[in-house]
Coordinates of C-alpha atoms in Angstrom, one line a residue:
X806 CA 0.0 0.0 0.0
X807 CA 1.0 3.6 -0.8
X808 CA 1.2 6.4 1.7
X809 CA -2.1 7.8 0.3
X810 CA -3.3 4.7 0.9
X811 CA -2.0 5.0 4.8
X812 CA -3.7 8.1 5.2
X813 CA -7.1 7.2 4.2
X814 CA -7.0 4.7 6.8
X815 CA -6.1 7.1 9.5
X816 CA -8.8 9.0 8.4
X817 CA -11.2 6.4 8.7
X818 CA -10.2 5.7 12.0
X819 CA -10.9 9.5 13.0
X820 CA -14.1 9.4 11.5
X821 CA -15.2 6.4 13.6
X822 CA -13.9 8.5 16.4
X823 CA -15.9 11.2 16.0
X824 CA -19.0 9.6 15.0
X825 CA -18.7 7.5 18.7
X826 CA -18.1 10.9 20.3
X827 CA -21.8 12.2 18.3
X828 CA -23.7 9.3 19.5
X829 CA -22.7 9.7 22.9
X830 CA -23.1 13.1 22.8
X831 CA -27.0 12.1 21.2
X832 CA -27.7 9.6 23.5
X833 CA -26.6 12.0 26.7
X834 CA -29.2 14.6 25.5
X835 CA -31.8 11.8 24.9
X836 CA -31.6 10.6 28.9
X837 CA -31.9 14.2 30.1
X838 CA -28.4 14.5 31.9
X839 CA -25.9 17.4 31.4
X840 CA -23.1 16.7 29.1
X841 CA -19.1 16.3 31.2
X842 CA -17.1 17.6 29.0
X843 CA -14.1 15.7 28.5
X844 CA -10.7 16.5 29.6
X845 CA -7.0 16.0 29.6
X846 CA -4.0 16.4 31.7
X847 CA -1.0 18.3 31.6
X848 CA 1.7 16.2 31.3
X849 CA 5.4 14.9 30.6
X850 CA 6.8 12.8 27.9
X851 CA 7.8 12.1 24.5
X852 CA 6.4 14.5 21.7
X853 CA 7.0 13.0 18.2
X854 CA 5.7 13.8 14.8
X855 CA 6.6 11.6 12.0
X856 CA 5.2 10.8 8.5
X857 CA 3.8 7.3 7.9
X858 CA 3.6 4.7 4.6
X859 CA 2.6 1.0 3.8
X860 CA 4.7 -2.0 2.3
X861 CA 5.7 -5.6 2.5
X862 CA 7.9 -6.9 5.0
X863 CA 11.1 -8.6 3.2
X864 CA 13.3 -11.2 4.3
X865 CA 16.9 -10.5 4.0
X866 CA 20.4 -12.1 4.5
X867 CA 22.7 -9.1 3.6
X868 CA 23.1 -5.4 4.6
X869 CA 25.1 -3.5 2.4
X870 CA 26.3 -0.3 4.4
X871 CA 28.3 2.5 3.6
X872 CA 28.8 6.7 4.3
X873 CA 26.5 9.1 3.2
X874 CA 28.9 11.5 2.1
X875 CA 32.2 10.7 0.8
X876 CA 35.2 11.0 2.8
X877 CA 38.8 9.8 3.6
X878 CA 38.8 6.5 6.1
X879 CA 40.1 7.7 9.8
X880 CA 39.4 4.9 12.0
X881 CA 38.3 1.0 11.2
X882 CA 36.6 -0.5 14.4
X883 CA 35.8 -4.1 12.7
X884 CA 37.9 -6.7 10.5
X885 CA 36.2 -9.5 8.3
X886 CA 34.2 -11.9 10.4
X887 CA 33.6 -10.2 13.4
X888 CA 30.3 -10.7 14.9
X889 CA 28.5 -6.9 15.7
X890 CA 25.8 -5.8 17.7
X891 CA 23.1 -3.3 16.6
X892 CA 24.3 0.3 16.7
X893 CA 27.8 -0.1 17.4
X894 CA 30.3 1.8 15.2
X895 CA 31.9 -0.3 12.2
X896 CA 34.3 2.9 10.4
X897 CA 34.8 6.9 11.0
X898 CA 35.5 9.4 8.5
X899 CA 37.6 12.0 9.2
X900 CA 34.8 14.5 10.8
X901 CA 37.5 17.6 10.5
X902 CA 35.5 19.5 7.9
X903 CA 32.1 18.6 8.9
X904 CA 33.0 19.8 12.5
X905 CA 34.1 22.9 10.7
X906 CA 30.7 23.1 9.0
X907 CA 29.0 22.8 12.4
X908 CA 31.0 25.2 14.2
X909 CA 30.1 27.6 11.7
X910 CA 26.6 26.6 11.4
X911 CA 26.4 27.2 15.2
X912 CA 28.3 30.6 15.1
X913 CA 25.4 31.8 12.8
X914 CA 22.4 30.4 14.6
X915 CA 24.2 32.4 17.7
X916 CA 24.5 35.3 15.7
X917 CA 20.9 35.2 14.8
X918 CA 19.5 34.5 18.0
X919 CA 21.3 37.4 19.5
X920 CA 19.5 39.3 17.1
X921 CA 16.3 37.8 18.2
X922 CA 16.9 38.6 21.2
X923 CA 17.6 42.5 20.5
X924 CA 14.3 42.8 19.3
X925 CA 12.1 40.5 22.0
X926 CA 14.1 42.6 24.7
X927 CA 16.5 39.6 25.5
X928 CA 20.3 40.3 26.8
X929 CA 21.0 41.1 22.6
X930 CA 24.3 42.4 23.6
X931 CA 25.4 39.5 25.5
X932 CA 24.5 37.2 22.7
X933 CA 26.0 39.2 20.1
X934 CA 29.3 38.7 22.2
X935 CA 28.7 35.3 22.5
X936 CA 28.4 34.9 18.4
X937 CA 31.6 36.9 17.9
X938 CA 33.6 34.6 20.7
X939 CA 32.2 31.8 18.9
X940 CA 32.8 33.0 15.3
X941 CA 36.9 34.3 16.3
X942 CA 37.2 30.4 17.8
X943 CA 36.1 28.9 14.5
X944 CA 38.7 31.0 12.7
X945 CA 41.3 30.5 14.8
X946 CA 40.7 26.8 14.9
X947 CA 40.7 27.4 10.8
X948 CA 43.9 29.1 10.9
X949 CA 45.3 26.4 13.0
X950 CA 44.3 23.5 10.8
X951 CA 45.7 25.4 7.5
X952 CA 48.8 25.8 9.1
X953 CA 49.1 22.4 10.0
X954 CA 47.8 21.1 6.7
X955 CA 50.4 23.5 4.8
X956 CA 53.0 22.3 7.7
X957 CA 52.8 18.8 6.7
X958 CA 52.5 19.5 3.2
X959 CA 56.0 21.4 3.4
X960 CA 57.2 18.7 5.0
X961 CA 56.2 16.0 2.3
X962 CA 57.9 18.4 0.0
X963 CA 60.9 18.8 1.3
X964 CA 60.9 14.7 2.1
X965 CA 60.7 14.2 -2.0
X966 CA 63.0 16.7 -2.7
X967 CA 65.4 15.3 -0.5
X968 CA 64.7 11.5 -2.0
X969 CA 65.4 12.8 -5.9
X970 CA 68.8 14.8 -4.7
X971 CA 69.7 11.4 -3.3
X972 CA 68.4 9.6 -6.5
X973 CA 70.4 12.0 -9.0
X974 CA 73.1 11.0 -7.1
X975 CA 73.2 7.4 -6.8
X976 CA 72.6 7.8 -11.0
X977 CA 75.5 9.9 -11.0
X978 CA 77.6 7.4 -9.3
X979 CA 76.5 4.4 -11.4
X980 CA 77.1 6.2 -14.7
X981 CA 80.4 7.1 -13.0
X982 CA 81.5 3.3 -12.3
X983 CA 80.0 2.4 -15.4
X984 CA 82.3 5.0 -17.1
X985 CA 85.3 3.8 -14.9
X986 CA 84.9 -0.6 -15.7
X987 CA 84.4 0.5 -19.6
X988 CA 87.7 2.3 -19.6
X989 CA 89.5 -0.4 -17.3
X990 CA 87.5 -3.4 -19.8
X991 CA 88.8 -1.0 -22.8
X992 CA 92.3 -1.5 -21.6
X993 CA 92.2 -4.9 -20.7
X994 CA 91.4 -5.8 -23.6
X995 CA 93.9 -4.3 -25.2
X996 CA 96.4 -5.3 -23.7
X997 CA 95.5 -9.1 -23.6
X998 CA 95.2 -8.8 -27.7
X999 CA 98.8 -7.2 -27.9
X1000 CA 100.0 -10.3 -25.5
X1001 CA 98.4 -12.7 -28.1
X1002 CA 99.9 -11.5 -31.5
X1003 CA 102.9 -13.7 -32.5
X1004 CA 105.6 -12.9 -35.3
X1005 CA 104.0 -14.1 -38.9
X1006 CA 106.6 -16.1 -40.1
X1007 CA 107.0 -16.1 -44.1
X1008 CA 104.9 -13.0 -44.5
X1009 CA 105.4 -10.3 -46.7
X1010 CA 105.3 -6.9 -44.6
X1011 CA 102.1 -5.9 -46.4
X1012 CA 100.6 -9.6 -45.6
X1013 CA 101.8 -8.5 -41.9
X1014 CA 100.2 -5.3 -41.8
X1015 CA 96.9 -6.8 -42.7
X1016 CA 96.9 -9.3 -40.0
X1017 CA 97.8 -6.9 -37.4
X1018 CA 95.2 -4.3 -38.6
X1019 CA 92.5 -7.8 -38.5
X1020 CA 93.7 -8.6 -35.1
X1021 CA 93.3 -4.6 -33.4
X1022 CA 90.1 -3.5 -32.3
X1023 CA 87.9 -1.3 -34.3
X1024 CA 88.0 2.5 -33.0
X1025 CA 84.7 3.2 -30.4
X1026 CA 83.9 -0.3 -29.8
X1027 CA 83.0 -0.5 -26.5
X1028 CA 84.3 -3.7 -24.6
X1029 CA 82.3 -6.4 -23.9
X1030 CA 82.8 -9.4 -20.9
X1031 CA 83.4 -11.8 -23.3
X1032 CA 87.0 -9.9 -24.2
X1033 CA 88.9 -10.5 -21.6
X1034 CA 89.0 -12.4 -17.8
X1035 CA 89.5 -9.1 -16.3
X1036 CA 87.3 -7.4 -13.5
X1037 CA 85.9 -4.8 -14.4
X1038 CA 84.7 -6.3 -18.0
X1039 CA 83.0 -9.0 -15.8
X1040 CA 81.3 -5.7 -13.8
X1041 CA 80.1 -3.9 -16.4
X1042 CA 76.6 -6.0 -17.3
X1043 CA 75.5 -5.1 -13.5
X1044 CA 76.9 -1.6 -13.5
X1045 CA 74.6 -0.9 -16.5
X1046 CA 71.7 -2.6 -14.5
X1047 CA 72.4 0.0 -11.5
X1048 CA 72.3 2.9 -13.6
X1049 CA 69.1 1.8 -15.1
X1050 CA 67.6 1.5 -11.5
X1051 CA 69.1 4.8 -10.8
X1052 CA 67.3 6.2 -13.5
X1053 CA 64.0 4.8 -12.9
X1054 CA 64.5 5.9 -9.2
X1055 CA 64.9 9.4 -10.3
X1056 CA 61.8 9.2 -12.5
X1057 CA 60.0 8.0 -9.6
X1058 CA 61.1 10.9 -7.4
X1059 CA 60.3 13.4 -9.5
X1060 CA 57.0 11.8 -10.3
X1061 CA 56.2 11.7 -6.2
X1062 CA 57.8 15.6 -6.1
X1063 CA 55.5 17.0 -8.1
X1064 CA 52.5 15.1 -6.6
X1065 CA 53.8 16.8 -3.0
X1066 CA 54.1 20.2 -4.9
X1067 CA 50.3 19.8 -6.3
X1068 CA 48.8 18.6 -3.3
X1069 CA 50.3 21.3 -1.3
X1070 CA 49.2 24.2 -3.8
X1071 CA 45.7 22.5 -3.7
X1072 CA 45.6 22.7 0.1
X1073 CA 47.0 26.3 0.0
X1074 CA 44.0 27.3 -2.1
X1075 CA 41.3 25.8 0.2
X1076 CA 42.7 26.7 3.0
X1077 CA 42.5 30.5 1.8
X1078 CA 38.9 30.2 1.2
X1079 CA 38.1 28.7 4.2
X1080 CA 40.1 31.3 6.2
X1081 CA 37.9 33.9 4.0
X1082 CA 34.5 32.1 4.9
X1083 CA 35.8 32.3 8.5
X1084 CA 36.5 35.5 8.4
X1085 CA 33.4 37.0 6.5
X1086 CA 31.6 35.2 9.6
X1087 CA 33.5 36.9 12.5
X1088 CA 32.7 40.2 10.7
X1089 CA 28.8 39.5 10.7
X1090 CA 29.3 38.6 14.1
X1091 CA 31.3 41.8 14.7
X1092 CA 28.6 43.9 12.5
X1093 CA 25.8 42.3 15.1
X1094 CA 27.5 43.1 17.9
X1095 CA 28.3 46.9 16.9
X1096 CA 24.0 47.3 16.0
X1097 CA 23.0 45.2 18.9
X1098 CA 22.3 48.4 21.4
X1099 CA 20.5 49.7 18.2
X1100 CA 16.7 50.0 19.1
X1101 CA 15.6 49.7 15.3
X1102 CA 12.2 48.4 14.5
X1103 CA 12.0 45.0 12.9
X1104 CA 9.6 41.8 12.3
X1105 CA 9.9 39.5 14.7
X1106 CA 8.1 36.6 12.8
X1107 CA 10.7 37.4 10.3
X1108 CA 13.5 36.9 12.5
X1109 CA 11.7 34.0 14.3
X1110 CA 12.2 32.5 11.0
X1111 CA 15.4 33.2 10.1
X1112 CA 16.8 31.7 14.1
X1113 CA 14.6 28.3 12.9
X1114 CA 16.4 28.2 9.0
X1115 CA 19.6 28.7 11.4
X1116 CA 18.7 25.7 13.5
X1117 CA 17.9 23.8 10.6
X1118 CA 21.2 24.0 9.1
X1119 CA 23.0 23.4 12.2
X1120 CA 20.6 20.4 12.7
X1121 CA 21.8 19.2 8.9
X1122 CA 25.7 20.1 10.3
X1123 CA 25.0 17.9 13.2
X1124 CA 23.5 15.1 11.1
X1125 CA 26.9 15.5 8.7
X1126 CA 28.8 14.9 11.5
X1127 CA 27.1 12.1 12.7
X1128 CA 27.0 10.2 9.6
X1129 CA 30.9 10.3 9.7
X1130 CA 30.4 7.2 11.9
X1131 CA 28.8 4.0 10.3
X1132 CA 26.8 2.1 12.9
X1133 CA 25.4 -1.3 12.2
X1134 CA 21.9 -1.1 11.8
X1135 CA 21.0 -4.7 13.0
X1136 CA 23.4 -7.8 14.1
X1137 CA 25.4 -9.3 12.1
X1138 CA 28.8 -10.9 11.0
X1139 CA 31.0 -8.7 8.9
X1140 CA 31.8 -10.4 5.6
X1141 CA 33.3 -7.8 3.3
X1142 CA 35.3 -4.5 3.6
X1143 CA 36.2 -2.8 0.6
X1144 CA 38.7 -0.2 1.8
X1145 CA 41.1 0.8 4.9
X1146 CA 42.5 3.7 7.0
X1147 CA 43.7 6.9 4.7
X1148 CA 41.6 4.9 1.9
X1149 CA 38.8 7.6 0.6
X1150 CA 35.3 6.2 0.0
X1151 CA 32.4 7.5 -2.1
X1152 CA 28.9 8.5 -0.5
X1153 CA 26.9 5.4 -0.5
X1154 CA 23.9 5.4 -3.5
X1155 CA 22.4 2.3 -2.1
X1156 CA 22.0 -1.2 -4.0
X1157 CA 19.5 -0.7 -5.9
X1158 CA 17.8 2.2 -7.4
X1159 CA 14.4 0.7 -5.6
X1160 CA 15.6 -0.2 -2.8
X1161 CA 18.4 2.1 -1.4
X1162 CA 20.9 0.8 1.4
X1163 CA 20.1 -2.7 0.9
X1164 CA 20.2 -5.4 -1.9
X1165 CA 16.7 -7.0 -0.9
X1166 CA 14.2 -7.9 -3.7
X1167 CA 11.5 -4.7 -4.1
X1168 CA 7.6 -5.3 -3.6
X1169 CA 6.4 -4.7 -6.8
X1170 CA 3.0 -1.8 -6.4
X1171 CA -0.4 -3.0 -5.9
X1172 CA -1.2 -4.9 -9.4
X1173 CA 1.4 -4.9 -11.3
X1174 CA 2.6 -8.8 -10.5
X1175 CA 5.9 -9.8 -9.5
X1176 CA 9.1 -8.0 -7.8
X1177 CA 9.8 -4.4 -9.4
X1178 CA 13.1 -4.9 -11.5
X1179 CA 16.5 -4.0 -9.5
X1180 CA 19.7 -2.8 -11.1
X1181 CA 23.3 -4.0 -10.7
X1182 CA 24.2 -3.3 -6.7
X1183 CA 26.9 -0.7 -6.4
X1184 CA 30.0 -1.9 -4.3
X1185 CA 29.3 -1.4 -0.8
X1186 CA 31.9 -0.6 1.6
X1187 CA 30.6 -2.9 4.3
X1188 CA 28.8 -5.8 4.0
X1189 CA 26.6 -7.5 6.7
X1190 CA 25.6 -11.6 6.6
X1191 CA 23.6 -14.0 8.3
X1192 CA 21.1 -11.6 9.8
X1193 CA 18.2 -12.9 10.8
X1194 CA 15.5 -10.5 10.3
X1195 CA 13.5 -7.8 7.9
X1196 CA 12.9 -5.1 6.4
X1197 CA 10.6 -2.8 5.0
X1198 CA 10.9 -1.5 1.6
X1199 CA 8.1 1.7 1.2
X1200 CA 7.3 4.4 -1.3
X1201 CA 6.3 8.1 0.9
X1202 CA 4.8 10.6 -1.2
X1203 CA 6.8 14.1 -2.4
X1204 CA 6.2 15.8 0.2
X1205 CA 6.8 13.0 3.3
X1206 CA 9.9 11.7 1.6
X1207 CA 11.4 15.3 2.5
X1208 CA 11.3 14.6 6.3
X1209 CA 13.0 11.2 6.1
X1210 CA 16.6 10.8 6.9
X1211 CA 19.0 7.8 7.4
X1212 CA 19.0 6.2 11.2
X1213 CA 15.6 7.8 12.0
X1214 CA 13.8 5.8 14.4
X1215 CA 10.3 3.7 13.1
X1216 CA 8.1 1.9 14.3
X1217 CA 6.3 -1.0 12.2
X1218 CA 3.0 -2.2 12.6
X1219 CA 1.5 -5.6 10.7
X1220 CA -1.6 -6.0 9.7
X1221 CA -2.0 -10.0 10.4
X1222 CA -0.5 -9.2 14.0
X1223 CA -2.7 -6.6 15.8
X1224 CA -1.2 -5.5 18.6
X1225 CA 2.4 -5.7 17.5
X1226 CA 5.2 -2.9 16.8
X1227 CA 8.0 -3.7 15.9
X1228 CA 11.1 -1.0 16.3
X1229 CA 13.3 -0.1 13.0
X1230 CA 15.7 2.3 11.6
X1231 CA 15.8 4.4 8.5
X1232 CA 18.9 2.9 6.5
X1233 CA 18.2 5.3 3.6
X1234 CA 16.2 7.1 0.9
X1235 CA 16.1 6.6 -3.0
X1236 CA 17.4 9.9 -4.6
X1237 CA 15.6 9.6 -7.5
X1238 CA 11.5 9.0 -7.7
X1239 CA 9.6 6.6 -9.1
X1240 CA 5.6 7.1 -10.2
X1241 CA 3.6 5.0 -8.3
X1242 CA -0.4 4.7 -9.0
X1243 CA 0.2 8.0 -10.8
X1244 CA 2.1 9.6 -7.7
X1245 CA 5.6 10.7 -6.9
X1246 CA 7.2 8.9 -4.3
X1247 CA 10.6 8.1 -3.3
X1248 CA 11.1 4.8 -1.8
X1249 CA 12.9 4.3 1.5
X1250 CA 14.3 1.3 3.4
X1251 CA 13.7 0.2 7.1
X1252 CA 15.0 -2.3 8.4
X1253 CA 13.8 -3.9 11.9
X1254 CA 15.9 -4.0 14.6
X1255 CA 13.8 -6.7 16.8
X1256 CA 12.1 -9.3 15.3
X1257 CA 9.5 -11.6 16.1
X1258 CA 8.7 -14.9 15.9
X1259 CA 5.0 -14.0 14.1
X1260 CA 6.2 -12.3 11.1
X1261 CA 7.1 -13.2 7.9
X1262 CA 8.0 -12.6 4.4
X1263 CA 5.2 -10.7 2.4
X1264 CA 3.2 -9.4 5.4
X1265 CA 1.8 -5.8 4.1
X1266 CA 2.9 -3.3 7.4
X1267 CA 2.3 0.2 7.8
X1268 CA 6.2 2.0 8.8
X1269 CA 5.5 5.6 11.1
X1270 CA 8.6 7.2 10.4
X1271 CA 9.6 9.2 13.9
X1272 CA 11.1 12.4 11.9
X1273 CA 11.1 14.8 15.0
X1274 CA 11.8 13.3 18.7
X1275 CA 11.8 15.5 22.3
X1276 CA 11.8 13.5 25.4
X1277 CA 10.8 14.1 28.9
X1278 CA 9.0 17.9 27.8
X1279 CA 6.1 19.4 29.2
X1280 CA 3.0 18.0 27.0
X1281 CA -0.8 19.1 26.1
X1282 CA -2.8 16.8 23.7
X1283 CA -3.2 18.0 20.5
X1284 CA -6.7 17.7 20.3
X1285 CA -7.3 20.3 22.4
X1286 CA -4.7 23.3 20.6
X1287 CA -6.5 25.8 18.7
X1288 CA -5.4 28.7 17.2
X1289 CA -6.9 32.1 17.8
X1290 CA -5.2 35.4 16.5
X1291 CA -2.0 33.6 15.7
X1292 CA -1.9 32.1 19.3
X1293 CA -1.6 28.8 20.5
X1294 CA -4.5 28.6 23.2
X1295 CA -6.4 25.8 25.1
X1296 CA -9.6 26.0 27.2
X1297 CA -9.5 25.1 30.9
X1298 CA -12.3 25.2 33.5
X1299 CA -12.9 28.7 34.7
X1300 CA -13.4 29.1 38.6
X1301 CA -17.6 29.0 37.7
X1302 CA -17.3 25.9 35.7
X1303 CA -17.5 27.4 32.3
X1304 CA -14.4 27.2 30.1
X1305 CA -11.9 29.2 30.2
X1306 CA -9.3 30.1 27.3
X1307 CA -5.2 30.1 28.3
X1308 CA -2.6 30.8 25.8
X1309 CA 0.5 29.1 26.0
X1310 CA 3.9 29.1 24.4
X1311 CA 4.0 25.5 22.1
X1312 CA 7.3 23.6 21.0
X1313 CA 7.6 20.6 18.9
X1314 CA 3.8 20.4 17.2
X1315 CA 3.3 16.5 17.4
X1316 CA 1.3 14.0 15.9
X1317 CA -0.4 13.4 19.5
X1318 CA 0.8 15.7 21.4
X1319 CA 2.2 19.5 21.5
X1320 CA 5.3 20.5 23.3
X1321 CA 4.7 23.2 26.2
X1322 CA 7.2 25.5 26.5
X1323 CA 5.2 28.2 29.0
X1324 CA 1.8 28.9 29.8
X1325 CA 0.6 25.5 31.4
X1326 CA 1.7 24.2 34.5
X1327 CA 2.3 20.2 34.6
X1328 CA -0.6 18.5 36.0
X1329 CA -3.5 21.1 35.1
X1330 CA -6.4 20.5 33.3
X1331 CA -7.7 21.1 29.8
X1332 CA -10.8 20.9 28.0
X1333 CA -11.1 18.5 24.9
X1334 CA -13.5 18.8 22.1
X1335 CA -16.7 17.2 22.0
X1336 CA -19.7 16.8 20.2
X1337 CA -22.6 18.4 21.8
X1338 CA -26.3 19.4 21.0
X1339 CA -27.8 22.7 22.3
X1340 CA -30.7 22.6 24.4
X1341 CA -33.3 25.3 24.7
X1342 CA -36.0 25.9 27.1
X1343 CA -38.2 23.9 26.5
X1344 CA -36.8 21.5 24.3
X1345 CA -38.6 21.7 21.5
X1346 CA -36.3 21.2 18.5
X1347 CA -33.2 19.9 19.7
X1348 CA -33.7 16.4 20.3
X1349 CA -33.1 16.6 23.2
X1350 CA -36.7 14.4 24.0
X1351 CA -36.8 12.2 21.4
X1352 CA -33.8 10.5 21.9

């Protein structure tokens, strides 16, 4: 089933609500008796809102795992057939940059809360200073980690430069020994050829010049081992394999020189921008700072808006830094690991384009027969075996598919088993969509992290993806929030029984419940909705009589 399809349930299920709520609301003005209204309590706990979708549970025997942004390899926790437990960390990025990210993030959320608070009457000035401490930290930690990077860099430099000084020379030399056996060989041979000429007997003295000139070797031959016993003719075959080795060893150098030489231009660049981005932060900071004992008029929905875009990004920089850690999703053995410390890794695109994270076969939509058609899995950087459980495999409409994110928390509820839910985590989202019944939804994979012994492969389950979580917060069902003028009120009983309205500050808008931030005190009590019938005087009319 789709997410549409999801929904339409739930709305059912309200609609059976209210129409219990009108026919004891009927039958209360049938007997005669005045109508309680219902209430609730102010409480605390967990407020959660979340999106929800349907699909078929899958059995699997692999989890393919990997980053979700690409990265260099800092740490490797696991080795090929360890056993893991859910949760625990398998690799780590290095988190350098995204920590960067985050710190700036968070020097900007400062900055704009500080001017929130300038115009609610908050201590703007204090806040303001407390942006600028925070942005002048991030730039001095960015300073810091150029001058490392370019320190190191130097270094590797200077290393290679070093190695092809040495390499030129140890050429030089071989091409010198080579130079000094040829010469010696040369005159070996010589001399053993002048030592072997005997007088020709009987020959005429042109007859003798021939054979001397036959016997002498030709001018710039070079001597060979073969010539004479000597040596340094015997030397010369390995000192022409040591200047060949001293020659690739300088092309080798040189290669690895110029590598050193790019990377640390490369690094020099970067780290001038993000010194710039730094420092364009500290003088925003600065500029708020300067303007905070400004009284100017400005919109404070604006700016409320601005401080939540702020959050949001440092929320997305938090996440970043998160994901630099790969967690195992479920237990398992580890049975592949396709790369190792200082190794860099692509983001991870999942293994199908159906089914992203995992190689599990796809629950073809509602009539169309069969298993939906899976590509060729990308290589995953971790692989899991021999787990013994599901997952769930679900398309969420456009606008839900937004709100999902990787290791989000789920709970899964199957039809054949009433009663059941089963916990599960987000392991990630298709990038692309796919139509589906003529909408646009992007599929998603959960996978359970506790299994139980009455489900099985094929079972259609509903997946309520938990996209915002606060625990242990002050809490006001949401039935009973209304909005009046822009305000967030509830009605509580007045001191002469009739209702009374309170506004209150709200947090986290839930599925069930809303966040209190002020305005209600824990325990009190507040009114809930309800179906009633108006009476008049003498009940003609209202059916009040004839029920």
């Amino acid at each position: 089933m789709t997410a549409r399809t999801a929904a339409k349930r739930t709305r059912a299920r309200v609609l059976r609500a209210a129409g219990l709520a009108g026919l004891l609301a009927l039958a209360t003005a049938c007997t005669g008796d005045t109508p309680t209204a219902p209430t609730a309590v102010v409480d605390r706990g967990p407020v959660s809102s979340g999106v929800s979708a349907s699909g078929s549970l899958v059995s699997i025997t692999q989890q393919n795992l990997g980053f979700a942004d690409r990265g260099q390899i800092a740490e490797l926790f696991v080795k090929v057939g360890d056993a893991v437990r859910a949760g625990q960390p398998l690799a780590r990025l290095d988190d350098a940059a995204a920590r960067s990210q985050l710190a700036s993030a968070q020097a900007k959320l400062d900055q704009q809360q500080a001017s929130l608070g300038k115009l609610t009457g908050g201590n703007s000035v204090e806040a303001a200073q407390a942006a600028l401490d925070s942005a002048r930290r991030v730039l001095d930690a960015t300073r810091g980690q150029v001058a490392a990077t370019d320190a190191a860099d130097a270094s590797a430099v200077d290393r290679a430069k070093v190695q092809l000084d040495f390499d030129r020379k140890q050429l030089e030399l071989a091409k010198r020994q080579l130079q000094k056996d040829q010469k010696a060989c040369a005159a070996a041979s010589a001399s053993a050829a002048s030592e072997s000429q005997t007088p020709l007997l009987g020959l005429t003295k042109t007859e003798s010049t021939s054979s001397e000139q036959a016997t002498q070797p030709s001018a710039g031959a070079s001597p060979t081992p073969e010539a004479t016993d000597d040596p340094s003719c015997a030397a010369l075959r390995t000192d022409q394999q040591a200047v060949q080795t001293a020659k690739a060893n300088v092309v080798a150098s040189q290669t690895a020189l110029d590598a050193a030489e790019h990377q640390r231009d490369t690094d020099r660049a970067q780290g001038r921008v993000s010194i710039a981005n730094a420092q364009s932060t500290v003088s925003d900071a600065q500029s708020q700072l300067d303007s905070a004992g400004n009284d100017a008029p400005a919109d404070i929905d604006v700016q409320e808006a601005v401080v939540r875009d702020a959050e949001n990004t440092v929320a997305d920089a938090q996440q970043a830094v998160d994901n630099t850690v790969l967690r195992a999703p479920v237990a398992g053995t580890v049975s592949a690991i396709n790369g190792g410390v200082g190794d860099f890794v692509a983001a991870a695109g999942g293994a199908t384009p159906l089914a992203p994270g995992t190689d599990a076969r796809i629950p073809a939509p509602a009539g169309s027969g069969g298993d939906a058609a899976a590509a060729d899995s990308s290589g995953a950087f971790l692989t899991l075996n021999d787990l013994q459980t599901f997952q769930l495999v679900v398309p969420f409409e456009e606008s839900d598919a937004a709100k999902v994110r990787p290791n989000q928390r789920v709970d899964v509820t199957v039809d054949a088993v009433p009663g059941l839910t089963s916990p599960g985590t987000v392991v990630a989202v298709a990038p692309t969509a796919d139509q589906i019944s003529g909408v646009v939804s992007y599929y998603a994979t959960i996978v359970l992290t506790r299994v139980d012994p009455q489900l099985k492969d094929g079972q259609t389950a509903q997946a309520d993806v938990l996209t915002e979580v606060v625990d242990d917060v002050l809490r006001v069902p949401a039935a009973a929030v209304r909005q009046e003028n822009g305000r967030s009120v509830v009605s509580v009983p007045g001191p002469d029984g009739r209702p009374a309205t309170r506004e209150f500050t709200p947090g986290l808008a839930g599925d069930r419940f809303t966040e209190v931030r002020s305005g209600l005190d824990e325990g009190q009590q507040v009114l809930l909705p309800e179906a009633t019938v108006e009476a008049s005087g003498n009940g003609a009319g209202n059916g009040r009589n004839g029920g």
